[in-house]
Short mmCIF file of C-alpha atoms in Angstrom, two decimals:
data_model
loop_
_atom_site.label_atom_id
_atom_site.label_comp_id
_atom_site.label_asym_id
_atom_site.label_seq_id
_atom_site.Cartn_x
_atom_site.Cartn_y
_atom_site.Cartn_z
CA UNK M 1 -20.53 -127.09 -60.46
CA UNK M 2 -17.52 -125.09 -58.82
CA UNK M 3 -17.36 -121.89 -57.90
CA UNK M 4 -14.00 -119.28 -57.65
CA UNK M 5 -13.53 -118.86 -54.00
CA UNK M 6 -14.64 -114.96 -52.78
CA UNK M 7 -11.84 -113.02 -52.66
CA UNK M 8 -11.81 -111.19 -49.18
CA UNK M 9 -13.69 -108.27 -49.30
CA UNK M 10 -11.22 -104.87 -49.94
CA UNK M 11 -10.67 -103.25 -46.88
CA UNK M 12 -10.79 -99.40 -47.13
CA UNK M 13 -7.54 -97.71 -46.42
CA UNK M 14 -6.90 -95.76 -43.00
CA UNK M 15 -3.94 -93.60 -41.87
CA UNK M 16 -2.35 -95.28 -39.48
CA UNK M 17 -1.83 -93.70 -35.90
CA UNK M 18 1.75 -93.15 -36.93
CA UNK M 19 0.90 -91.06 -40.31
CA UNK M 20 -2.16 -88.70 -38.76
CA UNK M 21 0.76 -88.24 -35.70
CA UNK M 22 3.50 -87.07 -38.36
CA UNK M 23 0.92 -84.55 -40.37
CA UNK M 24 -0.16 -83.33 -37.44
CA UNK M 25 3.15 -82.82 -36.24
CA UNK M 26 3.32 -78.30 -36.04
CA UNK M 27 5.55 -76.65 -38.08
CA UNK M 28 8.46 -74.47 -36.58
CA UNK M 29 7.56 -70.88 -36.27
CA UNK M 30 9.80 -67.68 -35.95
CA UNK M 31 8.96 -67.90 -32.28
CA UNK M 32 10.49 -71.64 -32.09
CA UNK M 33 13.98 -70.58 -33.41
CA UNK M 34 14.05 -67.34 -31.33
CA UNK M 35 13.94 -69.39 -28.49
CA UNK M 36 16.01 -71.77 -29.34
CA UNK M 37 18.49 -69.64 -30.35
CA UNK M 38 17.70 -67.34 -27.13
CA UNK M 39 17.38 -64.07 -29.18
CA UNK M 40 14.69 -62.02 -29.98
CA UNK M 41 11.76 -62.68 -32.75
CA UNK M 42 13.11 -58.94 -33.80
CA UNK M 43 16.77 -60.65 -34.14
CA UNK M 44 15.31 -63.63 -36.13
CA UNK M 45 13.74 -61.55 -38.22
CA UNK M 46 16.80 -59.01 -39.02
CA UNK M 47 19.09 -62.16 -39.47
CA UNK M 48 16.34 -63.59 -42.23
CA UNK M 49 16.31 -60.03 -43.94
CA UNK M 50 20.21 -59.63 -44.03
CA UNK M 51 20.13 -56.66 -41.95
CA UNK M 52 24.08 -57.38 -40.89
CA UNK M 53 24.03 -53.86 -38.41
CA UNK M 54 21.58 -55.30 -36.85
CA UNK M 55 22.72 -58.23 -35.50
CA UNK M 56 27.14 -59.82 -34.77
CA UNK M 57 28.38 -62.66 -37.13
CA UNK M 58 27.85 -64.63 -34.08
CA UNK M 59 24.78 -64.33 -33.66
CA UNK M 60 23.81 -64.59 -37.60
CA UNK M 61 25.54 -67.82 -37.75
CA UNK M 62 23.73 -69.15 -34.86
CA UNK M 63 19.96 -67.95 -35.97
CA UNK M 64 20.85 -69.59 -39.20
CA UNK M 65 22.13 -72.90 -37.51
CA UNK M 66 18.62 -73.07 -35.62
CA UNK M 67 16.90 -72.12 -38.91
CA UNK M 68 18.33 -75.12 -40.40
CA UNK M 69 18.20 -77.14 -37.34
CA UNK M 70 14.30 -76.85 -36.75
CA UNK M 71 13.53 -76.81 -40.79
CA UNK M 72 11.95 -73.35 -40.36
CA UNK M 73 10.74 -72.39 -43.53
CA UNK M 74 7.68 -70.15 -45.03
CA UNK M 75 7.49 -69.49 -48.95
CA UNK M 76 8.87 -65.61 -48.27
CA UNK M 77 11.40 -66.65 -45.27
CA UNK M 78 13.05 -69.78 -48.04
CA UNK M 79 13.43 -67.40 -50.79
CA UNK M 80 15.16 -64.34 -48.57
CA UNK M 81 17.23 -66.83 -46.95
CA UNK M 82 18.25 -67.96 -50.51
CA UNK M 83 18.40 -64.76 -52.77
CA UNK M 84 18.33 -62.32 -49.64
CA UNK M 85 14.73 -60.86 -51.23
CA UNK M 86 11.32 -61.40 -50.75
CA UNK M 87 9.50 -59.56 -53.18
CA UNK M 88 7.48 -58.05 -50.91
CA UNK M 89 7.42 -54.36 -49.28
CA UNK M 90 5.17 -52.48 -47.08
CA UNK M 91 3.11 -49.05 -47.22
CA UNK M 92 2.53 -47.03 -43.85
CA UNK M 93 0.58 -44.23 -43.01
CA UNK M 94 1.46 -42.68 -40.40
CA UNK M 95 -2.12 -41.29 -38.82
CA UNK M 96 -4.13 -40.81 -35.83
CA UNK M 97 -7.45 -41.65 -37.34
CA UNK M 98 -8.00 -45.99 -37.91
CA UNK M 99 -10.13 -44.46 -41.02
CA UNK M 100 -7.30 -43.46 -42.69
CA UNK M 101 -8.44 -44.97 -46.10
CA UNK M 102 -11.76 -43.07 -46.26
CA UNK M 103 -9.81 -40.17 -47.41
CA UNK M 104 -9.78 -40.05 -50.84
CA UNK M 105 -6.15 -38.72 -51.50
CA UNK M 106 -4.88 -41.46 -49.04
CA UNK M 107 -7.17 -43.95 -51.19
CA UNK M 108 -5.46 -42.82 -54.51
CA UNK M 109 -1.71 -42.48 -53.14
CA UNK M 110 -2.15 -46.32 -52.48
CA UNK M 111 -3.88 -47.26 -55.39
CA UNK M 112 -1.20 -46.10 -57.63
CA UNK M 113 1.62 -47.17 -55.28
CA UNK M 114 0.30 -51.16 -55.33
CA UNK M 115 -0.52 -51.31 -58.93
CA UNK M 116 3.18 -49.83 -59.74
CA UNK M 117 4.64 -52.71 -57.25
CA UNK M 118 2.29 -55.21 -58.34
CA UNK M 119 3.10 -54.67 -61.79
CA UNK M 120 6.43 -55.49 -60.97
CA UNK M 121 5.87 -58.84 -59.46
CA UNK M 122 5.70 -57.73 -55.71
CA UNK M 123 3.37 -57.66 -53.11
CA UNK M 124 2.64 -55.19 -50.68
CA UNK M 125 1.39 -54.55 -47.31
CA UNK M 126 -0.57 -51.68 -46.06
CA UNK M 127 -0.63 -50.61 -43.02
CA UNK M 128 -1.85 -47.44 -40.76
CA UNK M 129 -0.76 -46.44 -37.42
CA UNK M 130 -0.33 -44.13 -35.11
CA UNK M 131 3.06 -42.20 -34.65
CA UNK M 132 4.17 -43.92 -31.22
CA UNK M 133 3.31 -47.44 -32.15
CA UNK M 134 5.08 -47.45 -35.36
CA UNK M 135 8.28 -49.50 -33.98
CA UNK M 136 6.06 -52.08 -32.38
CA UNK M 137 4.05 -52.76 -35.68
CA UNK M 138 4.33 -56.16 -37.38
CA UNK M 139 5.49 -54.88 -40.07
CA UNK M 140 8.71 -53.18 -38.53
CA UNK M 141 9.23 -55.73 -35.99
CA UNK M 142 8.47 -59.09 -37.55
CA UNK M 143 7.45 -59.22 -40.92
CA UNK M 144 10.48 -59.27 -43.31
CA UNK M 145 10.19 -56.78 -45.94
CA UNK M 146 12.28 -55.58 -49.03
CA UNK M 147 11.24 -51.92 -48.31
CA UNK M 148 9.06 -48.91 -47.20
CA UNK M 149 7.19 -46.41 -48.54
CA UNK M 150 5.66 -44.35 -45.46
CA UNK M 151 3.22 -41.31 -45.32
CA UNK M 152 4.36 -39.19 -42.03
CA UNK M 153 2.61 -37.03 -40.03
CA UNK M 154 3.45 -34.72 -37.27
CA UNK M 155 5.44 -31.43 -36.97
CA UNK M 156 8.78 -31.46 -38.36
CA UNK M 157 11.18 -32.48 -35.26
CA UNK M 158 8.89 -35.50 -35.35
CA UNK M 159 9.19 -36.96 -39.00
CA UNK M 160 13.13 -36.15 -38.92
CA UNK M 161 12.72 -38.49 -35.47
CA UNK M 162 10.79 -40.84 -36.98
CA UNK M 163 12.93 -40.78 -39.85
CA UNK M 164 16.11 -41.17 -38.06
CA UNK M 165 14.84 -44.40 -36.42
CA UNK M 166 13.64 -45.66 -39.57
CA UNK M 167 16.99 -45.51 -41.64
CA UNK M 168 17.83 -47.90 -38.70
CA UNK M 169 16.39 -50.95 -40.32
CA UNK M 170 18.90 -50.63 -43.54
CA UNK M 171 16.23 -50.86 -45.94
CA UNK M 172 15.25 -48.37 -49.13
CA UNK M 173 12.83 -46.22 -47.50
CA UNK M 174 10.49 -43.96 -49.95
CA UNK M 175 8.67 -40.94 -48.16
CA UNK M 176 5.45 -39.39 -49.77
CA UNK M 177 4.84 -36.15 -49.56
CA UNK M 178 7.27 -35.07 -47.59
CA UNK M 179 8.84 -31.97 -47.37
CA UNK M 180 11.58 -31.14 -44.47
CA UNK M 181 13.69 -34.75 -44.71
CA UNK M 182 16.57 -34.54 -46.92
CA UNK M 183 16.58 -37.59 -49.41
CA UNK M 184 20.01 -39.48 -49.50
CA UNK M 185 21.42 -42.74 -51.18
CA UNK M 186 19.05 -44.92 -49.52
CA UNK M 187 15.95 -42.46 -49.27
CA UNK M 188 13.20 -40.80 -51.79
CA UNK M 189 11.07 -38.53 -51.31
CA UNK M 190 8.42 -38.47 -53.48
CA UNK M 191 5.99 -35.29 -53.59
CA UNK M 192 3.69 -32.90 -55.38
CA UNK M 193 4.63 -29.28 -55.48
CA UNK M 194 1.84 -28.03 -52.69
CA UNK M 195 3.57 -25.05 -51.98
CA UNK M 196 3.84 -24.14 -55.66
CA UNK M 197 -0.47 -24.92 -55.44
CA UNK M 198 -0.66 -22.61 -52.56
CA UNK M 199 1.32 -19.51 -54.71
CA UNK M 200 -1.28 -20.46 -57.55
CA UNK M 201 -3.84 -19.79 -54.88
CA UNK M 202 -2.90 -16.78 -53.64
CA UNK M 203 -2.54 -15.13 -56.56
CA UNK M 204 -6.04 -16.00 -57.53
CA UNK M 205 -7.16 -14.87 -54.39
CA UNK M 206 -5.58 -11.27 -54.23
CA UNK M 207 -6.98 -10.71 -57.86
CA UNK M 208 -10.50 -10.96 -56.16
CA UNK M 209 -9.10 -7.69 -53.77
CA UNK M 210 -9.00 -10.43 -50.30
CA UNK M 211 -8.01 -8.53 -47.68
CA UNK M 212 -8.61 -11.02 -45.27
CA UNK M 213 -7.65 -14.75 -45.57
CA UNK M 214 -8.83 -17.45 -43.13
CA UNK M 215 -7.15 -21.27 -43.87
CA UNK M 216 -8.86 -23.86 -42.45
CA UNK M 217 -6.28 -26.96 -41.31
CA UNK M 218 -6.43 -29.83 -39.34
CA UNK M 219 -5.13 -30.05 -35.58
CA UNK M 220 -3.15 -33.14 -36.85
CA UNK M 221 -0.21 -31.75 -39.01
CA UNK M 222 0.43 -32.46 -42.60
CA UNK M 223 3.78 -31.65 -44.44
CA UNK M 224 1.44 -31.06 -47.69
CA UNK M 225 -0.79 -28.89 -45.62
CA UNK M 226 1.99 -26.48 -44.30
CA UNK M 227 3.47 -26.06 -47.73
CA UNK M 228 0.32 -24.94 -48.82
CA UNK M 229 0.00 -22.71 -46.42
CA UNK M 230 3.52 -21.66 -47.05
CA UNK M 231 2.93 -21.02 -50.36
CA UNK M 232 0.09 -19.17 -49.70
CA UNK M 233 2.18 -16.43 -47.11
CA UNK M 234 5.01 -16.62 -50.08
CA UNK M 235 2.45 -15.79 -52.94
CA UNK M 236 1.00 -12.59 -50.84
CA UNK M 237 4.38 -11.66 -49.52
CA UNK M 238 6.26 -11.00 -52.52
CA UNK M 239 3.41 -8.49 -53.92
CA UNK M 240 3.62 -6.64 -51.11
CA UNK M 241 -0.05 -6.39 -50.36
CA UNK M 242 -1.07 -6.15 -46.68
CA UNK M 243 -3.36 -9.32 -46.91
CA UNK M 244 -4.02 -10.68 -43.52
CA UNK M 245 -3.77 -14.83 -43.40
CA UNK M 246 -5.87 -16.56 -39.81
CA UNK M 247 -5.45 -20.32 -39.46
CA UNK M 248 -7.46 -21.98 -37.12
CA UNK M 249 -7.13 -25.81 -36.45
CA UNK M 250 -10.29 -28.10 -36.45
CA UNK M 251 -10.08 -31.14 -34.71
CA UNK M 252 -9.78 -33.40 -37.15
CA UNK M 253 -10.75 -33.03 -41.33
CA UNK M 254 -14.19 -34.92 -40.40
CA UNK M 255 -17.20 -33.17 -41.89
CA UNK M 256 -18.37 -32.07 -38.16
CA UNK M 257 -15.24 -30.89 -36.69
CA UNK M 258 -14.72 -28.56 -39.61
CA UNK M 259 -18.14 -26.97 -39.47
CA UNK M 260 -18.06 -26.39 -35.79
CA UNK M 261 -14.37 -24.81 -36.22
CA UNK M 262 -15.46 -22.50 -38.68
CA UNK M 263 -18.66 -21.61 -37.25
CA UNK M 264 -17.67 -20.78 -34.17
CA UNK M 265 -14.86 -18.19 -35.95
CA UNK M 266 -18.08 -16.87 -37.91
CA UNK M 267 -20.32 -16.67 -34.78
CA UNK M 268 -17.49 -14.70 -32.85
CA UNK M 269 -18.05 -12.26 -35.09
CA UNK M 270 -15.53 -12.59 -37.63
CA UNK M 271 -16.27 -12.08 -41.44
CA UNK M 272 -13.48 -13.01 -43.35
CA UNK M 273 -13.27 -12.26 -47.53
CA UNK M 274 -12.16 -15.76 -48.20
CA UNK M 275 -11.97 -19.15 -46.26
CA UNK M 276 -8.99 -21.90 -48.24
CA UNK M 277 -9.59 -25.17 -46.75
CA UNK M 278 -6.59 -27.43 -46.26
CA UNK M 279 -8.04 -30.04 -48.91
CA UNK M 280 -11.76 -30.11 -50.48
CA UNK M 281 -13.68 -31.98 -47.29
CA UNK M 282 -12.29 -28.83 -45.45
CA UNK M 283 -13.16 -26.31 -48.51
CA UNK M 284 -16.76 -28.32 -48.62
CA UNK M 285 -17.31 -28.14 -44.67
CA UNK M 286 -16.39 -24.37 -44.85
CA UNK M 287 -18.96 -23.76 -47.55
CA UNK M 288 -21.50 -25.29 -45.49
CA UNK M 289 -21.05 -23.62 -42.02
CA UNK M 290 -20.54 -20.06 -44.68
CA UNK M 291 -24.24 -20.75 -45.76
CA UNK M 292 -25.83 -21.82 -42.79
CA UNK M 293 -24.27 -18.67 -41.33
CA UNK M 294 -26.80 -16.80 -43.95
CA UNK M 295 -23.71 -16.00 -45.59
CA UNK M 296 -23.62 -16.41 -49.39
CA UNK M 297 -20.86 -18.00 -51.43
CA UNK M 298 -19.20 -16.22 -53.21
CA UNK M 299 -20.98 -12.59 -52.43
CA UNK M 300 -19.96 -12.55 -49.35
CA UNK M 301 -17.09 -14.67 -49.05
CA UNK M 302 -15.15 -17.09 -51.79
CA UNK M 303 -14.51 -20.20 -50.76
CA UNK M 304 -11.61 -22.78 -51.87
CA UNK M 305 -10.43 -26.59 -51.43
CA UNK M 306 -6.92 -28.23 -52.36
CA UNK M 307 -7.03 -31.58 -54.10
CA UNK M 308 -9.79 -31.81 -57.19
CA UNK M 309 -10.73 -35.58 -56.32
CA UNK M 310 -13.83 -36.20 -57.75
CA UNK M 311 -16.24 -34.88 -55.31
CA UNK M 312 -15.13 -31.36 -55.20
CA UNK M 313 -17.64 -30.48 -57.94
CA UNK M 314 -20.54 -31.79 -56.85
CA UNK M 315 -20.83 -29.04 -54.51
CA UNK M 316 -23.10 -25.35 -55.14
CA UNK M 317 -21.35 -23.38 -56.25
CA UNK M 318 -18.92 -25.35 -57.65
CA UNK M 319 -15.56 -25.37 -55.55
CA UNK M 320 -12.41 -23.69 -56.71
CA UNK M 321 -9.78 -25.92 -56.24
CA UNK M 322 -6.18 -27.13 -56.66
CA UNK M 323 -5.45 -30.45 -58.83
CA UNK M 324 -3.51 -32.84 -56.89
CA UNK M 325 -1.92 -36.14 -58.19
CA UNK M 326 -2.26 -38.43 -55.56
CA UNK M 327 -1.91 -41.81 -57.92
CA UNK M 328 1.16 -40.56 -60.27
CA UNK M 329 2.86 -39.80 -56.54
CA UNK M 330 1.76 -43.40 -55.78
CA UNK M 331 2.72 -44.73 -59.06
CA UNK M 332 6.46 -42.80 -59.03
CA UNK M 333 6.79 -44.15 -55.12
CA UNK M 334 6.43 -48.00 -56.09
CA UNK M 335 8.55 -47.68 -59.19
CA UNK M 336 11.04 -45.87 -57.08
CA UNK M 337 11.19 -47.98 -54.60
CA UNK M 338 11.28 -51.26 -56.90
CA UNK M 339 14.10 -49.93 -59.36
CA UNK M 340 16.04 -49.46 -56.38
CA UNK M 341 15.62 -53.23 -54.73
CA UNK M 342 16.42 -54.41 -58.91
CA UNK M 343 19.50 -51.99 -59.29
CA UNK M 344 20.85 -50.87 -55.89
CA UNK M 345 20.45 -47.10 -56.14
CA UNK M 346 17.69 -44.84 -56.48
CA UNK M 347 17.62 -43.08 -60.33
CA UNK M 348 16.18 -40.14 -58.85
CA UNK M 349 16.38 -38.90 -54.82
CA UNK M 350 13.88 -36.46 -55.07
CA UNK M 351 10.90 -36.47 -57.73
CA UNK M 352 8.27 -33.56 -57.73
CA UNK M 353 5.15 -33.34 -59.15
CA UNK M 354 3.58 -30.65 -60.60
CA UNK M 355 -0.16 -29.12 -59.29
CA UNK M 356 -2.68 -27.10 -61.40
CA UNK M 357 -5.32 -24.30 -60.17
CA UNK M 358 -8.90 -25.18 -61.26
CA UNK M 359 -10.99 -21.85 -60.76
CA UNK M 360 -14.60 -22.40 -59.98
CA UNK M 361 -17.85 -20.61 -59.13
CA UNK M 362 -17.13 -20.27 -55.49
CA UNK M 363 -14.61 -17.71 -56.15
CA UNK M 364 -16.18 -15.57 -59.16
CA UNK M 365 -18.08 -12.27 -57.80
#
């Protein structure tokens, strides 16, 4: 009886040496074409975001030729190079303190700003730094974006500074909450009318008879915070009423650092008839060092906040505040921003939101 001869058994199929070498082979980086081009990964990255001041034709055409030569390509770098977008943009907050997201108006302004960019079919990067290392931040010096929306902080010779510098980059720039920088073609500012809040406070305040008005702020300055505070001198100024105003500067808005600040005023022997904190963690940290003082709120001294997030009423007595809009600012920033990438000009320079006084038990006698 015959039998089919065995076919050779079927050997199981390896890469050879010369495929694993080719997949293994690195991809160029941003770093390989600035050196071959002998330029800086700052250059490379202004050529692949069209930023023609930045860079000479000469040197455009020859970080493109090394582009092409090396077959450097990444999903957002192939479509700018293409369509001279990248759907993508950044958020910065410009802050001393790495916990800049713990604070819950920071929280909401970037909340509403991503879901308004998001919405639109963008991404977006956040990002928190400190004023001096702003320029040496990937997302200034290497990461190519569409635009920036930034949060500044510092007096006001600083944010026109940092401003300046920014407008550098020839790319829409959106500012929250700023107050001092003039908005032009290629700048927004987008806001909520804190000085208008600080009026509203004042004249709640002076119809309680205040004679003497201590505002707790942060040693770190705020554009929102002074116009509150402006708005505040405005508001007692124009009825004439000799109302005295103290600001003292905590450390920092941390829980702590506001207590001590206000009880050491108190312990120097200092009794003012009402304390307005900066925002509500100042307002709340007030309250506290009032009370533990043996101090009684509001008998002997009312007690407000800025901001009506949430927590403000949780507190005894309940906090008289001001409500803020954090997430429409957000929200109007990212559509700003995006409308102007889609259609080349900004609809509106300068959008303003309004702010509304919520009276509380703190300040009824």
């Amino acid at each position: 009886m015959s039998t089919r001869p065995r076919k050779p058994p079927v050997r199981q199929r390896t890469r050879t040496a010369e495929s694993a070498s080719a997949s293994a082979i690195k991809q160029p980086t941003i770093h390989d074409v600035a050196r071959a081009a002998k330029v800086s990964i700052a250059t490379v990255s202004n050529v692949m975001n069209n930023r023609s001041s930045a860079a000479g034709e000469k040197t455009r055409k020859l970080v493109r030729h090394h582009i092409a030569q090396l077959g450097y390509r990444t999903h957002a770098a192939g479509r700018g190079l293409r369509t001279s977008r990248r759907n993508f943009v950044a958020m910065v907050m410009i802050d001393e303190s790495a916990n800049y997201l713990s604070d819950p108006f920071v929280a909401n302004l970037v909340a509403g700003f991503t879901d308004a960019v998001n919405s639109r079919g963008y991404a977006t990067v956040v990002h928190g730094c400190r004023r001096g290392d702003l320029e040496d931040t990937v997302v200034i010096k290497t990461l190519g974006v569409d635009g920036y929306c930034l949060s500044l902080s510092g007096d006001a010779a600083a944010r026109v500074d940092l401003a300046t510098r920014l407008r550098e980059l020839n790319q829409p720039l959106v500012l929250a909450q700023e107050t001092v920088i003039k908005p032009d073609k290629d700048l927004c500012i987008v806001r909520q009318d804190d000085f208008g809040g600080g009026v509203q406070l004042a004249d709640h305040l002076l119809a309680r008879r205040v004679k003497r008005l201590m505002v707790v702020l942060s040693k770190l300055e705020w554009p929102s915070f002074n116009a509150r505070l402006e708005g505040l001198r405005a508001g007692i100024q124009r009825t004439g009423q000799s109302t005295k105003i103290e600001v003292i500067r905590a450390r920092s808005e941390a829980f702590v650092d506001c207590v001590a600040a206000v009880s050491e005023y108190l312990a120097a022997g200092n009794r003012p008839d009402a304390i307005v904190g900066g925002n509500d963690q100042i307002g709340l940290s007030a309250m506290y060092a009032v009370q533990a003082a043996g101090l009684s709120v509001p008998k002997d001294v009312l007690v407000t906040g800025f901001n009506a997030l949430d927590f403000w009423q949780y507190s005894t007595p309940r906090l008289t505040t001001v409500r803020s809009r954090p997430r429409e600012i957000g929200v109007a920033a990212g559509s700003a921003l995006i409308d102007r990438l889609e259609t080349g000009v900004f609809r509106d320079n300068e959008i303003i939101l309004p702010v509304a006084l919520i009276p509380a038990a703190s300040t009824e006698q």
